[in-house]
Amino acid sequence: MRVLSGIQPTGRFHWGNYFGAIKQYIELQYDNDGFYFIADLHALTTVRDPKLLRENVRDAALDLLALGLDPSRATLFVQSHVPEVSELYWLLMTGAPMGLLERCVAFKDKAARGIKADAGLFTYPVLMAADILAYDSQWVPVGEDQIQHIEVCRDLAGSFNHHYGETFVLPTARVLQETAKVPGTDGQKMSKSYDNTLALFEEPKDLRKKIMRISTDSRPMEDAKDPDNDHLYQLYSLFATDEQREEVRAMYLRGGFGYGEIKKRLADAADAFLNPFRMKRQELAADDRVVANALESGAKRAREVASDVLRRAQSACGLRS
Ligand code: ADP
Ligand code: TRP
């Protein structure tokens, strides 16, 4: 299966990004033809600082490689390195009904909050459709919030095919595992927008400090507690072995422990889990050419596919014979 997904380089990846998305991309690379890209064109709708954008793209690439994305199995590239996508975007724009885009939540939410939107934000789902269609993608693993965009992509591709003849492969959304919804330090969903994240490649000392500051309730120590409704326990479960998890679960059910002790256990387990990734990242970062080469060969492979699809679309709509 051709599996494709994109991730925006809008800040450092956090635990939610890893367990909710990146880990699953990496698992999919073994039995599929994975295409994964860093969505820098999409990030331009929010990141307007060129230095920061450059840094974010490099960090995203380093993070993905350190976490196990293997460029010899999957195609890893930067969205803007494939200019064919931007041309496909225009072809799709000419058939994109205004009403369809007006209904898309990313735009609708901002408009409802009185935030001025630009045409980039308004047409964001069309660029995303171009990303998907450019590579004949069959499966698109995304979080629930992106399903609407896959529907838009299917609509745009379907009506292009209907009007000009079979051109695009219609993709299917593959919803990323719900069980992986990771809570943040305040118990809400972990997200950059809530400022409650624990970054994957945080300095170990800073990470420990942040873990010690995770919010907890103020019930007496001796009370029994429900682990299933506790974000500290959920975070610990991400890193703990089955045995460790059962031990802590029993502590919750019994009561008579302090949250500080669980936080220490979480910090130790997270550290043990993240350390090999940190070492790998340091190794990769030591030589600038490693990332540059991976992205270059990724873009080459991606362009081979995208230029075929673009030619097909150009022929279908009369831009070439
Ligand atoms: P953020 O909310 O921090 O801005 P993004 O929207 O950029 O994160 O998410 C990138 C990917 O990570 C998406 O596929 C999204 O579903 C996943 N993701 C983000 N936060 C979480 C979370 N707390 N739990 C599970 N998955 C998450
Ligand atoms: N919009 C997606 C997000 O914010 C990122 C993205 C861009 C994407 N293009 C894509 C995801 C194509 C899947 C397929 O998470």
mmCIF file of C-alpha atoms and ligand atoms in Angstrom:
data_model
loop_
_atom_site.group_PDB
_atom_site.id
_atom_site.type_symbol
_atom_site.label_atom_id
_atom_site.label_comp_id
_atom_site.label_asym_id
_atom_site.label_seq_id
_atom_site.Cartn_x
_atom_site.Cartn_y
_atom_site.Cartn_z
ATOM 1 C CA MET A 1 0.000 0.000 0.000
ATOM 2 C CA ARG A 2 1.154 3.522 -0.677
ATOM 3 C CA VAL A 3 0.831 5.211 2.709
ATOM 4 C CA LEU A 4 1.315 8.955 2.972
ATOM 5 C CA SER A 5 1.218 11.472 5.755
ATOM 6 C CA GLY A 6 2.565 14.911 6.510
ATOM 7 C CA ILE A 7 3.507 16.596 9.745
ATOM 8 C CA GLN A 8 3.871 20.341 10.207
ATOM 9 C CA PRO A 9 7.198 21.744 11.426
ATOM 10 C CA THR A 10 5.611 24.259 13.787
ATOM 11 C CA GLY A 11 7.621 23.453 16.932
ATOM 12 C CA ARG A 12 9.452 20.641 18.691
ATOM 13 C CA PHE A 13 7.683 17.279 18.595
ATOM 14 C CA HIS A 14 6.107 16.226 21.876
ATOM 15 C CA TRP A 15 5.036 12.928 23.424
ATOM 16 C CA GLY A 16 1.555 13.289 21.870
ATOM 17 C CA ASN A 17 3.042 13.635 18.393
ATOM 18 C CA TYR A 18 5.158 10.545 18.938
ATOM 19 C CA PHE A 19 2.615 8.142 20.412
ATOM 20 C CA GLY A 20 -0.296 9.591 18.416
ATOM 21 C CA ALA A 21 1.373 9.780 15.019
ATOM 22 C CA ILE A 22 5.113 9.325 14.488
ATOM 23 C CA LYS A 23 5.384 5.911 16.155
ATOM 24 C CA GLN A 24 2.564 4.650 13.958
ATOM 25 C CA TYR A 25 4.148 6.065 10.784
ATOM 26 C CA ILE A 26 7.315 4.212 11.675
ATOM 27 C CA GLU A 27 5.465 0.943 12.227
ATOM 28 C CA LEU A 28 3.742 1.329 8.863
ATOM 29 C CA GLN A 29 7.060 1.709 7.017
ATOM 30 C CA TYR A 30 7.786 -2.021 7.332
ATOM 31 C CA ASP A 31 4.883 -3.448 5.321
ATOM 32 C CA ASN A 32 4.031 -0.493 3.108
ATOM 33 C CA ASP A 33 5.481 1.969 0.675
ATOM 34 C CA GLY A 34 5.582 4.901 3.100
ATOM 35 C CA PHE A 35 5.798 8.521 1.954
ATOM 36 C CA TYR A 36 6.254 10.949 4.839
ATOM 37 C CA PHE A 37 6.856 14.621 4.486
ATOM 38 C CA ILE A 38 7.541 17.709 6.546
ATOM 39 C CA ALA A 39 4.738 20.113 5.631
ATOM 40 C CA ASP A 40 6.674 23.385 5.425
ATOM 41 C CA LEU A 41 4.238 24.997 2.959
ATOM 42 C CA HIS A 42 1.413 24.378 5.391
ATOM 43 C CA ALA A 43 3.543 25.711 8.257
ATOM 44 C CA LEU A 44 3.865 29.022 6.376
ATOM 45 C CA THR A 45 0.257 29.714 7.365
ATOM 46 C CA THR A 46 1.497 30.163 10.953
ATOM 47 C CA VAL A 47 5.325 30.407 11.037
ATOM 48 C CA ARG A 48 6.414 33.705 9.493
ATOM 49 C CA ASP A 49 9.993 33.745 10.746
ATOM 50 C CA PRO A 50 12.372 32.364 8.078
ATOM 51 C CA LYS A 51 15.132 31.406 10.524
ATOM 52 C CA LEU A 52 12.676 29.609 12.763
ATOM 53 C CA LEU A 53 11.074 27.785 9.841
ATOM 54 C CA ARG A 54 14.484 26.568 8.624
ATOM 55 C CA GLU A 55 15.374 25.369 12.111
ATOM 56 C CA ASN A 56 12.020 23.677 12.566
ATOM 57 C CA VAL A 57 12.371 21.757 9.301
ATOM 58 C CA ARG A 58 15.865 20.532 10.210
ATOM 59 C CA ASP A 59 14.739 19.606 13.725
ATOM 60 C CA ALA A 60 11.728 17.741 12.373
ATOM 61 C CA ALA A 61 13.916 15.752 9.968
ATOM 62 C CA LEU A 62 16.471 14.941 12.666
ATOM 63 C CA ASP A 63 13.741 13.937 15.106
ATOM 64 C CA LEU A 64 12.005 11.657 12.612
ATOM 65 C CA LEU A 65 15.248 9.940 11.630
ATOM 66 C CA ALA A 66 16.361 9.570 15.253
ATOM 67 C CA LEU A 67 12.994 8.064 16.173
ATOM 68 C CA GLY A 68 13.426 5.341 13.591
ATOM 69 C CA LEU A 69 12.063 6.555 10.301
ATOM 70 C CA ASP A 70 14.318 4.692 7.917
ATOM 71 C CA PRO A 71 15.045 6.413 4.599
ATOM 72 C CA SER A 72 15.965 3.078 3.034
ATOM 73 C CA ARG A 73 12.420 1.840 3.681
ATOM 74 C CA ALA A 74 10.279 4.967 3.546
ATOM 75 C CA THR A 75 10.509 8.139 1.481
ATOM 76 C CA LEU A 76 11.136 11.109 3.767
ATOM 77 C CA PHE A 77 11.045 14.542 2.183
ATOM 78 C CA VAL A 78 10.173 18.197 2.591
ATOM 79 C CA GLN A 79 6.873 19.270 1.031
ATOM 80 C CA SER A 80 8.290 22.332 -0.789
ATOM 81 C CA HIS A 81 11.065 20.254 -2.401
ATOM 82 C CA VAL A 82 8.406 18.825 -4.704
ATOM 83 C CA PRO A 83 7.177 21.820 -6.741
ATOM 84 C CA GLU A 84 4.824 19.547 -8.717
ATOM 85 C CA VAL A 85 2.529 19.640 -5.682
ATOM 86 C CA SER A 86 2.089 23.393 -5.956
ATOM 87 C CA GLU A 87 1.052 23.110 -9.598
ATOM 88 C CA LEU A 88 -1.368 20.326 -8.809
ATOM 89 C CA TYR A 89 -2.745 22.576 -6.070
ATOM 90 C CA TRP A 90 -3.744 25.129 -8.724
ATOM 91 C CA LEU A 91 -5.374 22.511 -10.946
ATOM 92 C CA LEU A 92 -7.447 21.386 -7.967
ATOM 93 C CA MET A 93 -8.238 24.977 -6.931
ATOM 94 C CA THR A 94 -10.003 25.628 -10.205
ATOM 95 C CA GLY A 95 -12.467 22.877 -9.342
ATOM 96 C CA ALA A 96 -12.812 23.561 -5.603
ATOM 97 C CA PRO A 97 -16.252 24.932 -4.650
ATOM 98 C CA MET A 98 -16.099 27.914 -2.230
ATOM 99 C CA GLY A 99 -18.849 26.355 -0.125
ATOM 100 C CA LEU A 100 -16.821 23.207 0.432
ATOM 101 C CA LEU A 101 -13.849 25.197 1.744
ATOM 102 C CA GLU A 102 -16.060 27.475 3.848
ATOM 103 C CA ARG A 103 -17.253 24.416 5.727
ATOM 104 C CA CYS A 104 -13.739 23.299 6.667
ATOM 105 C CA VAL A 105 -13.143 23.637 10.407
ATOM 106 C CA ALA A 106 -9.641 25.140 10.388
ATOM 107 C CA PHE A 107 -10.997 28.160 8.520
ATOM 108 C CA LYS A 108 -14.462 28.163 10.107
ATOM 109 C CA ASP A 109 -13.018 28.153 13.651
ATOM 110 C CA LYS A 110 -10.765 31.120 13.009
ATOM 111 C CA ALA A 111 -13.513 33.037 11.229
ATOM 112 C CA ALA A 112 -15.898 32.314 14.138
ATOM 113 C CA ARG A 113 -13.301 33.671 16.597
ATOM 114 C CA GLY A 114 -13.035 36.830 14.530
ATOM 115 C CA ILE A 115 -9.452 36.075 13.433
ATOM 116 C CA LYS A 116 -8.718 37.380 9.949
ATOM 117 C CA ALA A 117 -7.900 34.475 7.648
ATOM 118 C CA ASP A 118 -5.775 34.665 4.536
ATOM 119 C CA ALA A 119 -6.285 32.772 1.286
ATOM 120 C CA GLY A 120 -3.581 30.309 2.358
ATOM 121 C CA LEU A 121 -5.555 29.207 5.385
ATOM 122 C CA PHE A 122 -8.780 29.163 3.389
ATOM 123 C CA THR A 123 -7.336 26.911 0.686
ATOM 124 C CA TYR A 124 -5.208 24.811 3.068
ATOM 125 C CA PRO A 125 -7.327 21.683 2.440
ATOM 126 C CA VAL A 126 -6.724 21.991 -1.316
ATOM 127 C CA LEU A 127 -2.962 21.978 -0.799
ATOM 128 C CA MET A 128 -3.407 18.974 1.444
ATOM 129 C CA ALA A 129 -5.416 17.267 -1.320
ATOM 130 C CA ALA A 130 -2.577 17.989 -3.760
ATOM 131 C CA ASP A 131 -0.110 16.446 -1.272
ATOM 132 C CA ILE A 132 -2.123 13.274 -1.167
ATOM 133 C CA LEU A 133 -3.048 12.949 -4.842
ATOM 134 C CA ALA A 134 0.473 13.763 -6.104
ATOM 135 C CA TYR A 135 1.733 10.383 -4.908
ATOM 136 C CA ASP A 136 -1.236 8.137 -5.797
ATOM 137 C CA SER A 137 -1.640 7.635 -2.047
ATOM 138 C CA GLN A 138 -3.978 4.873 -0.979
ATOM 139 C CA TRP A 139 -3.901 5.223 2.779
ATOM 140 C CA VAL A 140 -3.533 8.409 4.747
ATOM 141 C CA PRO A 141 -2.936 7.941 8.481
ATOM 142 C CA VAL A 142 -4.205 11.072 10.250
ATOM 143 C CA GLY A 143 -5.674 12.195 13.552
ATOM 144 C CA GLU A 144 -9.424 12.607 13.797
ATOM 145 C CA ASP A 145 -9.244 16.366 13.256
ATOM 146 C CA GLN A 146 -7.905 15.794 9.745
ATOM 147 C CA ILE A 147 -10.585 13.397 8.500
ATOM 148 C CA GLN A 148 -12.622 16.229 7.048
ATOM 149 C CA HIS A 149 -9.633 17.166 4.905
ATOM 150 C CA ILE A 150 -9.393 13.653 3.506
ATOM 151 C CA GLU A 151 -13.085 13.891 2.613
ATOM 152 C CA VAL A 152 -12.385 17.174 0.796
ATOM 153 C CA CYS A 153 -9.526 15.464 -1.034
ATOM 154 C CA ARG A 154 -11.813 12.630 -2.118
ATOM 155 C CA ASP A 155 -14.451 15.149 -3.285
ATOM 156 C CA LEU A 156 -11.950 17.155 -5.318
ATOM 157 C CA ALA A 157 -10.361 14.054 -6.858
ATOM 158 C CA GLY A 158 -13.759 12.495 -7.561
ATOM 159 C CA SER A 159 -15.077 15.546 -9.364
ATOM 160 C CA PHE A 160 -11.839 15.974 -11.362
ATOM 161 C CA ASN A 161 -12.069 12.303 -12.408
ATOM 162 C CA HIS A 162 -15.751 12.722 -13.234
ATOM 163 C CA HIS A 163 -15.110 15.769 -15.397
ATOM 164 C CA TYR A 164 -11.826 14.811 -17.104
ATOM 165 C CA GLY A 165 -11.730 11.029 -16.838
ATOM 166 C CA GLU A 166 -9.922 8.736 -14.366
ATOM 167 C CA THR A 167 -6.814 10.594 -13.236
ATOM 168 C CA PHE A 168 -6.422 10.436 -9.472
ATOM 169 C CA VAL A 169 -6.400 7.555 -7.015
ATOM 170 C CA LEU A 170 -8.995 8.137 -4.284
ATOM 171 C CA PRO A 171 -7.339 7.827 -0.860
ATOM 172 C CA THR A 172 -8.762 6.337 2.330
ATOM 173 C CA ALA A 173 -8.208 7.883 5.745
ATOM 174 C CA ARG A 174 -6.662 5.573 8.295
ATOM 175 C CA VAL A 175 -7.509 7.041 11.653
ATOM 176 C CA LEU A 176 -4.564 6.960 14.014
ATOM 177 C CA GLN A 177 -5.195 4.933 17.152
ATOM 178 C CA GLU A 178 -7.506 6.756 19.526
ATOM 179 C CA THR A 179 -5.982 4.966 22.489
ATOM 180 C CA ALA A 180 -2.881 7.014 21.868
ATOM 181 C CA LYS A 181 -4.486 10.319 22.908
ATOM 182 C CA VAL A 182 -1.775 11.608 25.196
ATOM 183 C CA PRO A 183 -2.629 14.010 28.031
ATOM 184 C CA GLY A 184 -0.483 17.067 28.741
ATOM 185 C CA THR A 185 0.987 18.262 32.035
ATOM 186 C CA ASP A 186 -2.368 19.827 32.979
ATOM 187 C CA GLY A 187 -4.491 16.790 32.087
ATOM 188 C CA GLN A 188 -5.962 18.266 28.871
ATOM 189 C CA LYS A 189 -4.918 16.755 25.527
ATOM 190 C CA MET A 190 -1.201 17.439 25.033
ATOM 191 C CA SER A 191 -0.900 20.160 22.411
ATOM 192 C CA LYS A 192 1.365 23.049 21.462
ATOM 193 C CA SER A 193 -1.696 25.269 21.586
ATOM 194 C CA TYR A 194 -2.258 24.527 25.295
ATOM 195 C CA ASP A 195 1.349 25.008 26.366
ATOM 196 C CA ASN A 196 1.246 21.712 28.278
ATOM 197 C CA THR A 197 3.700 19.664 26.240
ATOM 198 C CA LEU A 198 6.606 17.415 27.182
ATOM 199 C CA ALA A 199 9.026 17.500 24.268
ATOM 200 C CA LEU A 200 10.626 14.298 23.052
ATOM 201 C CA PHE A 201 14.104 15.770 22.884
ATOM 202 C CA GLU A 202 13.976 18.006 25.931
ATOM 203 C CA GLU A 203 17.196 18.209 28.006
ATOM 204 C CA PRO A 204 16.875 15.362 30.560
ATOM 205 C CA LYS A 205 17.188 17.775 33.507
ATOM 206 C CA ASP A 206 14.505 20.118 32.163
ATOM 207 C CA LEU A 207 12.258 17.195 31.357
ATOM 208 C CA ARG A 208 12.522 15.903 34.918
ATOM 209 C CA LYS A 209 11.619 19.366 36.234
ATOM 210 C CA LYS A 210 8.578 19.548 33.976
ATOM 211 C CA ILE A 211 7.477 16.073 35.015
ATOM 212 C CA MET A 212 7.709 17.072 38.691
ATOM 213 C CA ARG A 213 5.357 19.965 37.888
ATOM 214 C CA ILE A 214 2.614 17.803 36.322
ATOM 215 C CA SER A 215 -0.691 18.784 37.932
ATOM 216 C CA THR A 216 -2.260 16.326 40.376
ATOM 217 C CA ASP A 217 -5.322 16.392 42.607
ATOM 218 C CA SER A 218 -5.066 17.253 46.291
ATOM 219 C CA ARG A 219 -6.725 14.191 47.752
ATOM 220 C CA PRO A 220 -5.170 12.738 50.901
ATOM 221 C CA MET A 221 -2.266 10.381 50.303
ATOM 222 C CA GLU A 222 -3.947 7.440 51.985
ATOM 223 C CA ASP A 223 -7.048 7.528 49.703
ATOM 224 C CA ALA A 224 -7.391 4.876 47.001
ATOM 225 C CA LYS A 225 -7.334 6.459 43.503
ATOM 226 C CA ASP A 226 -8.698 5.535 40.097
ATOM 227 C CA PRO A 227 -5.740 5.038 37.733
ATOM 228 C CA ASP A 228 -7.962 5.092 34.649
ATOM 229 C CA ASN A 229 -8.920 8.716 35.284
ATOM 230 C CA ASP A 230 -5.490 9.952 36.123
ATOM 231 C CA HIS A 231 -3.282 11.640 33.545
ATOM 232 C CA LEU A 232 -0.088 10.929 35.483
ATOM 233 C CA TYR A 233 -0.868 7.221 35.344
ATOM 234 C CA GLN A 234 -1.717 7.498 31.626
ATOM 235 C CA LEU A 235 1.625 9.165 30.959
ATOM 236 C CA TYR A 236 3.464 6.542 32.993
ATOM 237 C CA SER A 237 1.700 3.786 31.034
ATOM 238 C CA LEU A 238 3.257 5.067 27.811
ATOM 239 C CA PHE A 239 6.735 4.119 28.967
ATOM 240 C CA ALA A 240 6.283 1.444 31.615
ATOM 241 C CA THR A 241 6.609 -2.291 31.057
ATOM 242 C CA ASP A 242 3.463 -4.350 31.761
ATOM 243 C CA GLU A 243 4.905 -5.360 35.080
ATOM 244 C CA GLN A 244 5.734 -1.799 36.139
ATOM 245 C CA ARG A 245 2.289 -0.640 35.053
ATOM 246 C CA GLU A 246 0.550 -3.319 37.100
ATOM 247 C CA GLU A 247 2.626 -2.441 40.136
ATOM 248 C CA VAL A 248 1.702 1.249 39.938
ATOM 249 C CA ARG A 249 -1.918 0.383 39.181
ATOM 250 C CA ALA A 250 -2.061 -1.634 42.392
ATOM 251 C CA MET A 251 -0.563 1.337 44.290
ATOM 252 C CA TYR A 252 -3.356 3.590 43.001
ATOM 253 C CA LEU A 253 -6.069 1.126 43.933
ATOM 254 C CA ARG A 254 -4.594 0.628 47.391
ATOM 255 C CA GLY A 255 -3.792 4.291 48.176
ATOM 256 C CA GLY A 256 -1.085 5.340 50.585
ATOM 257 C CA PHE A 257 1.432 6.738 48.117
ATOM 258 C CA GLY A 258 2.531 10.229 47.054
ATOM 259 C CA TYR A 259 2.264 11.517 43.474
ATOM 260 C CA GLY A 260 5.905 12.621 43.762
ATOM 261 C CA GLU A 261 6.910 8.976 43.786
ATOM 262 C CA ILE A 262 4.953 8.242 40.592
ATOM 263 C CA LYS A 263 6.506 11.295 38.957
ATOM 264 C CA LYS A 264 9.976 9.998 39.786
ATOM 265 C CA ARG A 265 9.076 6.647 38.290
ATOM 266 C CA LEU A 266 7.708 8.401 35.198
ATOM 267 C CA ALA A 267 10.891 10.464 34.821
ATOM 268 C CA ASP A 268 13.049 7.322 35.105
ATOM 269 C CA ALA A 269 10.952 5.322 32.647
ATOM 270 C CA ALA A 270 10.785 8.193 30.131
ATOM 271 C CA ASP A 271 14.510 8.701 30.428
ATOM 272 C CA ALA A 272 15.281 5.038 29.791
ATOM 273 C CA PHE A 273 12.927 5.021 26.797
ATOM 274 C CA LEU A 274 14.143 8.279 25.258
ATOM 275 C CA ASN A 275 17.856 7.901 25.834
ATOM 276 C CA PRO A 276 18.633 5.686 22.807
ATOM 277 C CA PHE A 277 16.741 8.168 20.594
ATOM 278 C CA ARG A 278 18.739 11.052 22.073
ATOM 279 C CA MET A 279 22.014 9.266 21.343
ATOM 280 C CA LYS A 280 20.922 8.508 17.795
ATOM 281 C CA ARG A 281 19.901 12.131 17.300
ATOM 282 C CA GLN A 282 23.268 13.400 18.520
ATOM 283 C CA GLU A 283 25.020 11.065 16.139
ATOM 284 C CA LEU A 284 22.886 12.231 13.198
ATOM 285 C CA ALA A 285 23.271 15.909 14.105
ATOM 286 C CA ALA A 286 27.066 15.638 14.143
ATOM 287 C CA ASP A 287 27.224 15.533 10.362
ATOM 288 C CA ASP A 288 24.990 17.973 8.446
ATOM 289 C CA ARG A 289 25.221 15.873 5.328
ATOM 290 C CA VAL A 290 23.323 12.947 6.838
ATOM 291 C CA VAL A 291 20.022 14.808 7.041
ATOM 292 C CA ALA A 292 20.658 16.732 3.818
ATOM 293 C CA ASN A 293 21.348 13.491 1.913
ATOM 294 C CA ALA A 294 18.291 11.730 3.301
ATOM 295 C CA LEU A 295 16.024 14.635 2.342
ATOM 296 C CA GLU A 296 17.619 14.985 -1.060
ATOM 297 C CA SER A 297 17.133 11.369 -2.042
ATOM 298 C CA GLY A 298 13.622 11.468 -0.551
ATOM 299 C CA ALA A 299 12.707 14.473 -2.691
ATOM 300 C CA LYS A 300 14.150 12.807 -5.796
ATOM 301 C CA ARG A 301 12.002 9.707 -5.322
ATOM 302 C CA ALA A 302 8.928 11.805 -4.430
ATOM 303 C CA ARG A 303 9.367 13.993 -7.529
ATOM 304 C CA GLU A 304 9.579 10.953 -9.792
ATOM 305 C CA VAL A 305 6.131 9.888 -8.647
ATOM 306 C CA ALA A 306 4.629 13.395 -8.483
ATOM 307 C CA SER A 307 5.815 14.412 -11.946
ATOM 308 C CA ASP A 308 4.069 11.377 -13.470
ATOM 309 C CA VAL A 309 0.841 12.216 -11.681
ATOM 310 C CA LEU A 310 1.093 15.886 -12.640
ATOM 311 C CA ARG A 311 1.636 14.968 -16.307
ATOM 312 C CA ARG A 312 -1.427 12.752 -16.146
ATOM 313 C CA ALA A 313 -3.504 15.608 -14.692
ATOM 314 C CA GLN A 314 -2.135 18.159 -17.188
ATOM 315 C CA SER A 315 -3.007 15.881 -20.102
ATOM 316 C CA ALA A 316 -6.472 15.214 -18.704
ATOM 317 C CA CYS A 317 -7.384 18.892 -18.431
ATOM 318 C CA GLY A 318 -5.826 20.024 -21.724
ATOM 319 C CA LEU A 319 -2.603 21.684 -20.551
ATOM 320 C CA ARG A 320 -0.557 19.200 -22.557
ATOM 321 C CA SER A 321 -1.396 16.804 -25.318
HETATM 322 P P1 ADP B 1 -0.340 20.082 18.260
HETATM 323 O O1 ADP B 1 -1.741 19.843 18.770
HETATM 324 O O2 ADP B 1 0.653 20.044 19.350
HETATM 325 O O3 ADP B 1 -0.247 21.347 17.414
HETATM 326 P P2 ADP B 1 -0.311 18.733 15.725
HETATM 327 O O4 ADP B 1 -1.714 19.158 15.470
HETATM 328 O O5 ADP B 1 0.789 19.364 14.935
HETATM 329 O O6 ADP B 1 0.005 18.873 17.306
HETATM 330 O O7 ADP B 1 -0.252 17.150 15.578
HETATM 331 C C1 ADP B 1 0.602 16.421 14.736
HETATM 332 C C2 ADP B 1 0.201 14.959 14.838
HETATM 333 O O8 ADP B 1 0.309 14.482 16.194
HETATM 334 C C3 ADP B 1 -1.249 14.714 14.439
HETATM 335 O O9 ADP B 1 -1.317 13.508 13.703
HETATM 336 C C4 ADP B 1 -1.988 14.572 15.747
HETATM 337 O O10 ADP B 1 -3.123 13.730 15.630
HETATM 338 C C5 ADP B 1 -0.937 13.959 16.663
HETATM 339 N N1 ADP B 1 -1.148 14.436 18.052
HETATM 340 C C6 ADP B 1 -0.966 15.688 18.503
HETATM 341 N N2 ADP B 1 -1.214 15.760 19.834
HETATM 342 C C7 ADP B 1 -1.588 14.517 20.244
HETATM 343 C C8 ADP B 1 -1.974 13.953 21.495
HETATM 344 N N3 ADP B 1 -2.009 14.681 22.617
HETATM 345 N N4 ADP B 1 -2.269 12.633 21.532
HETATM 346 C C9 ADP B 1 -2.215 11.890 20.402
HETATM 347 N N5 ADP B 1 -1.870 12.367 19.192
HETATM 348 C C10 ADP B 1 -1.548 13.667 19.090
HETATM 349 N N1 TRP B 2 -2.679 19.167 7.848
HETATM 350 C C1 TRP B 2 -1.930 18.111 8.510
HETATM 351 C C2 TRP B 2 -1.809 18.444 9.997
HETATM 352 O O1 TRP B 2 -1.878 19.582 10.392
HETATM 353 C C3 TRP B 2 -0.562 17.967 7.889
HETATM 354 C C4 TRP B 2 -0.660 17.595 6.450
HETATM 355 C C5 TRP B 2 -0.414 18.385 5.381
HETATM 356 C C6 TRP B 2 -1.044 16.310 5.952
HETATM 357 N N2 TRP B 2 -0.634 17.694 4.222
HETATM 358 C C7 TRP B 2 -1.010 16.415 4.527
HETATM 359 C C8 TRP B 2 -1.424 15.123 6.558
HETATM 360 C C9 TRP B 2 -1.363 15.335 3.720
HETATM 361 C C10 TRP B 2 -1.768 14.043 5.734
HETATM 362 C C11 TRP B 2 -1.741 14.149 4.331
HETATM 363 O O2 TRP B 2 -1.612 17.522 10.810
#
